[in-house]
Amino acid sequence: MDKRICELLNDVEVNFNKYEAAELSPIEKKRLKKSVLWEVNHMNKNRRSNGTKKGWKIAGVAAAACMAVSVVAVGSNPVAARELFSQTFQKIISGTEGEKHGDELKEIYTKIGKESVPAKAEGQKSILEMEDSGVTMRVSDIYCDGFMLYYTLEVKTDHQELTQKSVDALSTFIDGKDYSSKIMIDGNDESFPIQFKKQSDGTFTAVQSYNCYTMENPKEYQNGDVIPVDIDITQFSGWDYDQHDENGEYVHTEAVKGDWNLSFEAVVDTSKNVTKRVEKENNGVRIGKVTRTKAALNLEIELPDFSSEPFNDKYNDPDISILGKDGKDIQWLSDYIEMNKDGSSVLYLTLLDDGGEDYKLVVTNKNGDGRKFAEISFQVKR
């Protein structure tokens, strides 16, 4: 991203009263402030959270009904679980039990986990596992369909600081000010603090996601393309999400320092991608191209300037929903908006595939009386 844009984003103020205080960690606040306001408002409708973009508490990353084996069956059938998921994803899926929004997270990780492949050492520079200071980190699974990239990380440790009973997660966040994780994806700096959730067996896991098409990386990937990923972490600390210090921040352990560097290649798999030109319009809103991938739906939506007549939304920020089976909102995985000089825009939206074929786009006035701006029904065959 252009440096000047980054400097402007540093001045963005976000009203955190919109969000439940108990769910916003320092990492989440940092991410929200750096986000463009349009994106924040729209992703908040499904915030857990890209994700997610990258934190386990907000993994913004499915319907179990569309799977050959349901989530319940996976949990009760170890043989089926081994066939569908890696051990890492089994732990991640089981670890959502009892969490707020746990059902939604379970659907996301089940869908992505089912379509993921084991990480492999491709090329001379591949490093899939690294150990230092009693901490071992490895990359386990990779999902990439040309639109979204997901990968899982697992940490094992016997270090006394990080194995304290009170530790709920490991983090690369440093004292609420900085972070010790540098992430490079296809040559782009995607650095962000990483949260590793503690699992029942004492290991720690993280699901990371990356939107393959953004302003910083406007590239369309083809089947077989390779996306290099480099992760360099210099310290971990253990975080207790039940305790706060005098400043109201979560209590954490002393940092364990070292050098953990992973390098791997994600191979783009578009073999299951199917693209359809919908080309439907209502009241200035238009759906163009829709692509169904292994686990997601990707929509290209043209939007008018909603601050003008007849909409009169001074924020140019309507509520956008995609309804699927049974009229339910489909979960957003990521979005990217391209603004035009005249106030119109193009929204590139990635949703978790719900297994259906009939959909409805609904645009309403979020900042006013809630009236409907546009509605478009469309179909995407499997």
Coordinates of C-alpha atoms in Angstrom, one line a residue:
M1 CA 0.0 0.0 0.0
D2 CA 1.2 3.5 -0.8
K3 CA 3.0 5.0 2.2
R4 CA 0.9 8.1 2.1
I5 CA -2.3 6.0 2.3
C6 CA -0.8 4.2 5.4
E7 CA -0.1 7.5 7.1
L8 CA -3.7 8.6 6.5
L9 CA -5.0 5.4 7.9
N10 CA -3.0 5.9 11.0
D11 CA -5.3 8.9 11.7
V12 CA -8.5 7.0 11.2
E13 CA -10.6 7.0 14.4
V14 CA -13.0 4.1 15.0
N15 CA -15.8 4.2 17.5
F16 CA -15.1 1.0 19.5
N17 CA -18.4 1.4 21.4
K18 CA -20.0 -0.3 18.4
Y19 CA -18.3 -3.5 19.4
E20 CA -18.5 -5.6 22.5
A21 CA -15.6 -4.6 24.8
A22 CA -15.1 -8.1 26.1
E23 CA -14.3 -9.3 22.6
L24 CA -11.9 -6.6 21.4
S25 CA -8.3 -7.5 22.2
P26 CA -5.5 -5.0 21.6
I27 CA -4.8 -6.8 18.4
E28 CA -8.4 -6.5 17.2
K29 CA -8.4 -2.7 17.9
K30 CA -5.1 -2.3 16.0
R31 CA -6.6 -4.1 13.0
L32 CA -9.9 -2.1 13.1
K33 CA -8.1 1.2 13.2
K34 CA -6.0 0.3 10.2
S35 CA -8.9 -0.9 8.2
V36 CA -10.7 1.4 5.7
L37 CA -14.0 2.4 7.4
W38 CA -16.1 0.9 4.6
E39 CA -14.5 -2.4 5.0
V40 CA -14.8 -2.3 8.8
N41 CA -18.5 -1.6 8.7
H42 CA -19.2 -4.4 6.2
M43 CA -17.0 -7.0 7.7
N44 CA -18.4 -6.3 11.2
K45 CA -21.7 -7.9 10.2
N46 CA -20.0 -11.3 10.3
R47 CA -17.1 -10.4 12.7
R48 CA -15.7 -13.2 14.7
S49 CA -12.8 -12.5 12.4
N50 CA -9.6 -12.6 7.6
G51 CA -9.0 -13.4 9.4
T52 CA -9.7 -12.8 9.9
K53 CA -8.2 -11.2 9.0
K54 CA -5.7 -13.2 10.9
G55 CA -6.6 -13.5 14.6
W56 CA -8.1 -16.7 16.1
K57 CA -10.6 -14.6 18.1
I58 CA -11.8 -12.8 15.0
A59 CA -11.2 -15.4 12.3
G60 CA -13.1 -14.0 9.6
V61 CA -13.1 -17.3 7.7
A62 CA -19.5 -23.5 5.2
A63 CA -22.3 -25.0 5.8
A64 CA -22.0 -28.5 7.3
A65 CA -25.0 -29.7 5.4
C66 CA -23.2 -29.5 2.1
M67 CA -20.5 -32.0 3.3
A68 CA -20.5 -35.7 2.8
V69 CA -20.0 -36.1 6.6
S70 CA -21.6 -33.6 8.9
V71 CA -19.7 -31.7 11.6
V72 CA -21.4 -33.8 14.3
A73 CA -20.4 -37.0 12.5
V74 CA -16.8 -35.9 12.2
G75 CA -16.7 -35.3 15.9
S76 CA -18.0 -38.7 16.8
N77 CA -16.3 -40.8 14.0
P78 CA -12.5 -40.7 14.3
V79 CA -12.0 -42.7 11.1
A80 CA -14.1 -40.2 9.1
A81 CA -12.2 -37.4 10.7
R82 CA -8.9 -38.8 9.7
E83 CA -10.0 -39.2 6.2
L84 CA -11.4 -35.6 5.8
F85 CA -9.1 -33.6 8.0
S86 CA -5.5 -33.3 9.1
Q87 CA -4.8 -33.6 12.9
T88 CA -4.3 -29.9 13.0
F89 CA -7.7 -29.1 11.6
Q90 CA -9.3 -31.8 13.8
K91 CA -8.0 -29.9 16.8
I92 CA -9.0 -26.5 15.4
I93 CA -12.5 -27.6 14.7
S94 CA -12.9 -29.3 18.1
G95 CA -11.5 -26.2 19.7
T96 CA -14.4 -24.0 18.6
E97 CA -16.8 -25.9 20.9
G98 CA -18.2 -23.6 23.5
E99 CA -16.8 -20.4 22.0
K100 CA -19.0 -17.5 21.2
H101 CA -19.8 -17.8 17.5
G102 CA -18.3 -21.3 17.7
D103 CA -20.9 -22.8 15.3
E104 CA -20.0 -20.3 12.6
L105 CA -16.2 -20.9 13.2
K106 CA -16.8 -24.6 13.0
E107 CA -18.5 -24.3 9.7
I108 CA -15.7 -22.2 8.3
Y109 CA -12.9 -24.5 9.5
T110 CA -14.8 -27.6 8.4
K111 CA -15.3 -26.3 4.9
I112 CA -11.7 -25.0 4.5
G113 CA -10.2 -28.0 6.3
K114 CA -12.0 -30.4 4.0
E115 CA -10.5 -28.8 0.9
S116 CA -7.0 -28.2 2.3
V117 CA -3.9 -30.2 1.4
P118 CA -0.9 -31.0 3.5
A119 CA 2.0 -28.6 3.3
K120 CA 4.8 -29.9 1.2
A121 CA 8.5 -28.9 0.8
E122 CA 8.4 -27.4 -2.6
G123 CA 11.7 -25.8 -3.8
Q124 CA 15.1 -25.5 -2.1
K125 CA 14.0 -22.7 0.2
S126 CA 11.1 -24.6 1.8
I127 CA 11.2 -24.7 5.6
L128 CA 8.1 -26.3 7.1
E129 CA 9.3 -26.6 10.7
M130 CA 11.6 -24.7 12.9
E131 CA 12.7 -25.1 16.6
D132 CA 14.3 -22.6 18.9
S133 CA 14.3 -21.9 22.7
G134 CA 12.1 -25.0 23.4
V135 CA 9.4 -23.8 20.9
T136 CA 8.7 -25.7 17.6
M137 CA 6.5 -24.1 14.9
R138 CA 5.4 -25.8 11.7
V139 CA 3.0 -25.2 8.8
S140 CA 0.4 -27.9 8.5
D141 CA -2.3 -27.3 5.8
I142 CA -2.8 -25.1 2.8
Y143 CA -5.9 -24.0 0.9
C144 CA -5.6 -21.9 -2.2
D145 CA -8.2 -21.4 -4.9
G146 CA -6.8 -18.3 -6.6
F147 CA -9.0 -16.0 -4.6
M148 CA -8.2 -16.9 -1.0
L149 CA -5.2 -18.5 0.6
Y150 CA -5.5 -20.2 4.0
Y151 CA -2.8 -22.0 5.9
T152 CA -2.6 -23.5 9.4
L153 CA 0.3 -23.1 11.9
E154 CA 1.0 -25.3 14.9
V155 CA 3.3 -24.6 17.9
K156 CA 4.5 -27.2 20.4
T157 CA 6.5 -26.1 23.4
D158 CA 7.8 -27.2 26.8
H159 CA 9.1 -23.8 27.8
Q160 CA 8.0 -23.0 31.4
E161 CA 6.8 -19.5 30.5
L162 CA 4.5 -20.7 27.7
T163 CA 3.1 -23.8 29.4
Q164 CA 1.6 -22.1 32.4
K165 CA -1.9 -23.3 33.2
S166 CA -3.3 -19.7 32.9
V167 CA -2.0 -19.3 29.3
D168 CA -4.9 -19.4 26.8
A169 CA -3.0 -18.4 23.7
L170 CA 0.4 -17.6 22.3
S171 CA 0.9 -14.2 20.6
T172 CA 3.5 -12.4 18.6
F173 CA 2.0 -9.1 19.9
I174 CA 4.5 -7.0 21.9
D175 CA 3.1 -5.0 24.9
G176 CA 0.2 -3.5 22.9
K177 CA 2.6 -1.5 20.7
D178 CA 4.2 -3.7 18.1
Y179 CA 4.5 -7.3 16.9
S180 CA 7.3 -9.8 16.3
S181 CA 5.9 -11.5 13.2
K182 CA 6.9 -10.6 9.7
I183 CA 4.8 -12.2 6.9
M184 CA 5.7 -11.9 3.2
I185 CA 3.2 -13.3 0.7
D186 CA 4.1 -13.3 -3.0
G187 CA 6.5 -10.4 -2.3
N188 CA 3.9 -8.3 -0.4
D189 CA 4.4 -7.4 3.2
E190 CA 1.4 -8.8 5.0
S191 CA 2.9 -8.6 8.5
F192 CA 0.4 -8.8 11.4
P193 CA 0.4 -10.2 14.9
I194 CA -0.5 -13.9 15.0
Q195 CA -2.6 -15.5 17.7
F196 CA -2.1 -19.3 18.5
K197 CA -5.0 -20.7 20.4
K198 CA -4.3 -23.3 23.0
Q199 CA -5.8 -26.7 22.2
S200 CA -6.8 -29.6 24.6
D201 CA -3.5 -31.5 23.9
G202 CA -1.4 -28.5 24.9
T203 CA -0.4 -27.4 21.4
F204 CA -1.3 -24.0 20.0
T205 CA -2.8 -23.5 16.5
A206 CA -3.6 -20.6 14.2
V207 CA -5.5 -20.3 10.9
Q208 CA -4.1 -17.5 8.7
S209 CA -5.9 -16.1 5.6
Y210 CA -4.9 -13.9 2.7
N211 CA -7.0 -12.3 0.0
C212 CA -5.2 -13.0 -3.2
Y213 CA -6.6 -10.0 -5.1
T214 CA -6.3 -6.6 -3.5
M215 CA -5.2 -3.1 -4.4
E216 CA -1.7 -4.0 -3.2
N217 CA -1.7 -7.2 -5.3
P218 CA -4.0 -6.9 -8.3
K219 CA -3.1 -10.3 -9.7
E220 CA -5.3 -13.0 -11.1
Y221 CA -3.7 -16.4 -10.4
Q222 CA -4.0 -19.4 -12.7
N223 CA -4.1 -23.1 -12.0
G224 CA -0.6 -24.3 -10.9
D225 CA 0.8 -20.8 -10.1
V226 CA 2.9 -20.7 -7.0
I227 CA 2.5 -18.2 -4.1
P228 CA 5.6 -18.0 -1.9
V229 CA 5.0 -17.4 1.8
D230 CA 7.7 -16.4 4.3
I231 CA 7.0 -16.1 8.0
D232 CA 9.7 -14.8 10.5
I233 CA 8.9 -14.7 14.2
T234 CA 11.3 -13.4 16.8
Q235 CA 9.3 -13.9 20.0
F236 CA 6.3 -15.5 21.6
S237 CA 4.4 -14.6 24.8
G238 CA 1.6 -16.4 26.6
W239 CA -1.7 -14.5 27.1
D240 CA -4.3 -15.0 29.7
Y241 CA -7.7 -13.9 28.5
D242 CA -9.3 -14.1 31.9
Q243 CA -7.0 -11.5 33.6
H244 CA -6.3 -7.8 32.9
D245 CA -3.5 -5.5 34.2
E246 CA -4.0 -2.1 35.6
N247 CA -4.3 -0.6 32.1
G248 CA -7.1 -3.0 31.2
E249 CA -5.0 -5.1 28.8
Y250 CA -4.8 -8.8 28.9
V251 CA -2.1 -10.3 31.2
H252 CA 0.8 -12.0 29.4
T253 CA 4.0 -13.8 30.3
E254 CA 7.6 -12.7 29.7
A255 CA 8.6 -13.0 26.0
V256 CA 10.4 -16.1 24.8
K257 CA 12.8 -14.9 22.2
G258 CA 14.4 -16.8 19.3
D259 CA 14.2 -17.2 15.5
W260 CA 11.4 -19.1 13.9
N261 CA 11.4 -18.8 10.1
L262 CA 9.1 -20.8 7.8
S263 CA 9.1 -20.7 4.0
F264 CA 6.7 -22.6 1.8
E265 CA 4.9 -22.4 -1.5
A266 CA 1.1 -22.5 -1.9
V267 CA 0.1 -24.0 -5.2
V268 CA -3.0 -22.4 -6.7
D269 CA -5.7 -25.0 -7.5
T270 CA -8.4 -23.6 -9.7
S271 CA -9.4 -27.1 -11.0
K272 CA -12.9 -26.8 -9.4
N273 CA -13.5 -23.1 -10.2
V274 CA -16.6 -22.4 -12.3
T275 CA -17.3 -18.9 -13.5
K276 CA -20.7 -17.5 -14.6
R277 CA -21.7 -14.1 -16.0
V278 CA -24.8 -13.2 -14.1
E279 CA -25.2 -9.7 -15.5
K280 CA -28.3 -8.7 -13.5
E281 CA -29.1 -5.1 -12.4
N282 CA -31.5 -3.4 -10.1
N283 CA -31.7 0.3 -9.1
G284 CA -28.0 0.9 -10.1
V285 CA -26.7 -2.2 -8.4
R286 CA -25.3 -4.8 -10.8
I287 CA -23.9 -8.4 -10.3
G288 CA -21.4 -9.2 -13.0
K289 CA -19.1 -12.2 -12.6
V290 CA -19.6 -15.0 -10.0
T291 CA -17.0 -17.7 -9.5
R292 CA -17.6 -20.8 -7.4
T293 CA -14.4 -22.5 -6.1
K294 CA -13.7 -25.5 -3.9
A295 CA -15.1 -23.8 -0.8
A296 CA -16.2 -20.3 -1.7
L297 CA -18.3 -18.0 -3.8
N298 CA -16.6 -14.9 -5.3
L299 CA -18.8 -12.1 -6.6
E300 CA -18.1 -9.0 -8.6
I301 CA -20.7 -6.3 -7.7
E302 CA -21.0 -2.8 -9.2
L303 CA -22.4 -0.3 -6.7
P304 CA -23.6 3.3 -7.4
D305 CA -22.8 6.3 -5.3
F306 CA -25.3 5.8 -2.5
S307 CA -24.8 9.3 -1.2
S308 CA -26.6 10.7 -4.3
E309 CA -30.3 10.6 -5.3
P310 CA -32.4 8.5 -4.8
F311 CA -30.5 6.8 -2.0
N312 CA -29.3 9.8 0.0
D313 CA -27.0 7.8 2.3
K314 CA -24.5 10.5 3.3
Y315 CA -21.9 7.8 4.3
N316 CA -22.2 6.0 1.0
D317 CA -22.2 2.8 3.1
P318 CA -25.3 0.6 2.8
D319 CA -25.8 -2.8 4.3
I320 CA -25.1 -5.6 1.8
S321 CA -26.3 -9.1 2.4
I322 CA -26.1 -12.3 0.3
L323 CA -28.8 -14.7 1.3
G324 CA -28.5 -18.4 0.5
K325 CA -30.4 -21.5 1.5
D326 CA -33.4 -20.9 3.7
G327 CA -32.9 -17.1 3.3
K328 CA -29.9 -17.1 5.7
D329 CA -27.0 -14.7 5.5
I330 CA -23.9 -16.4 4.0
Q331 CA -20.7 -15.8 5.9
W332 CA -18.3 -13.3 4.4
L333 CA -14.6 -14.5 4.2
S334 CA -13.2 -11.3 2.7
D335 CA -14.0 -8.2 0.7
Y336 CA -12.1 -5.7 -1.4
I337 CA -13.7 -2.5 -2.8
E338 CA -12.4 -0.5 -5.7
M339 CA -13.6 3.2 -5.5
N340 CA -14.2 5.2 -8.6
K341 CA -13.9 9.0 -8.8
D342 CA -17.6 9.5 -9.2
G343 CA -18.4 7.7 -5.9
S344 CA -19.5 4.5 -7.5
S345 CA -17.5 1.3 -6.8
V346 CA -16.8 -2.3 -7.5
L347 CA -17.1 -4.8 -4.6
Y348 CA -15.1 -8.0 -4.9
L349 CA -16.7 -10.3 -2.3
T350 CA -15.7 -13.7 -1.1
L351 CA -18.3 -15.9 0.7
L352 CA -18.2 -19.3 2.2
D353 CA -20.0 -21.7 -0.1
D354 CA -23.2 -22.8 1.5
G355 CA -23.8 -25.7 -0.9
G356 CA -26.8 -24.1 -2.6
E357 CA -27.6 -22.8 -6.0
D358 CA -30.1 -20.0 -5.5
Y359 CA -29.0 -16.7 -4.0
K360 CA -30.3 -13.2 -3.3
L361 CA -28.4 -9.9 -3.0
V362 CA -30.1 -7.4 -0.8
V363 CA -28.9 -3.8 -0.3
T364 CA -30.5 -1.7 2.4
N365 CA -30.0 1.7 4.0
K366 CA -28.0 0.8 7.1
N367 CA -27.5 4.5 8.1
G368 CA -31.1 5.6 7.8
D369 CA -34.5 4.1 7.8
G370 CA -33.4 0.6 6.7
R371 CA -35.3 0.8 3.4
K372 CA -34.4 -1.5 0.6
F373 CA -32.1 0.0 -2.1
A374 CA -31.9 -3.0 -4.4
E375 CA -32.6 -6.7 -4.6
I376 CA -31.3 -9.2 -7.1
S377 CA -32.0 -13.0 -7.3
F378 CA -29.5 -15.1 -9.1
Q379 CA -28.5 -18.7 -9.6
V380 CA -25.1 -20.4 -9.7
K381 CA -25.2 -24.0 -10.7
R382 CA -22.8 -26.5 -9.2

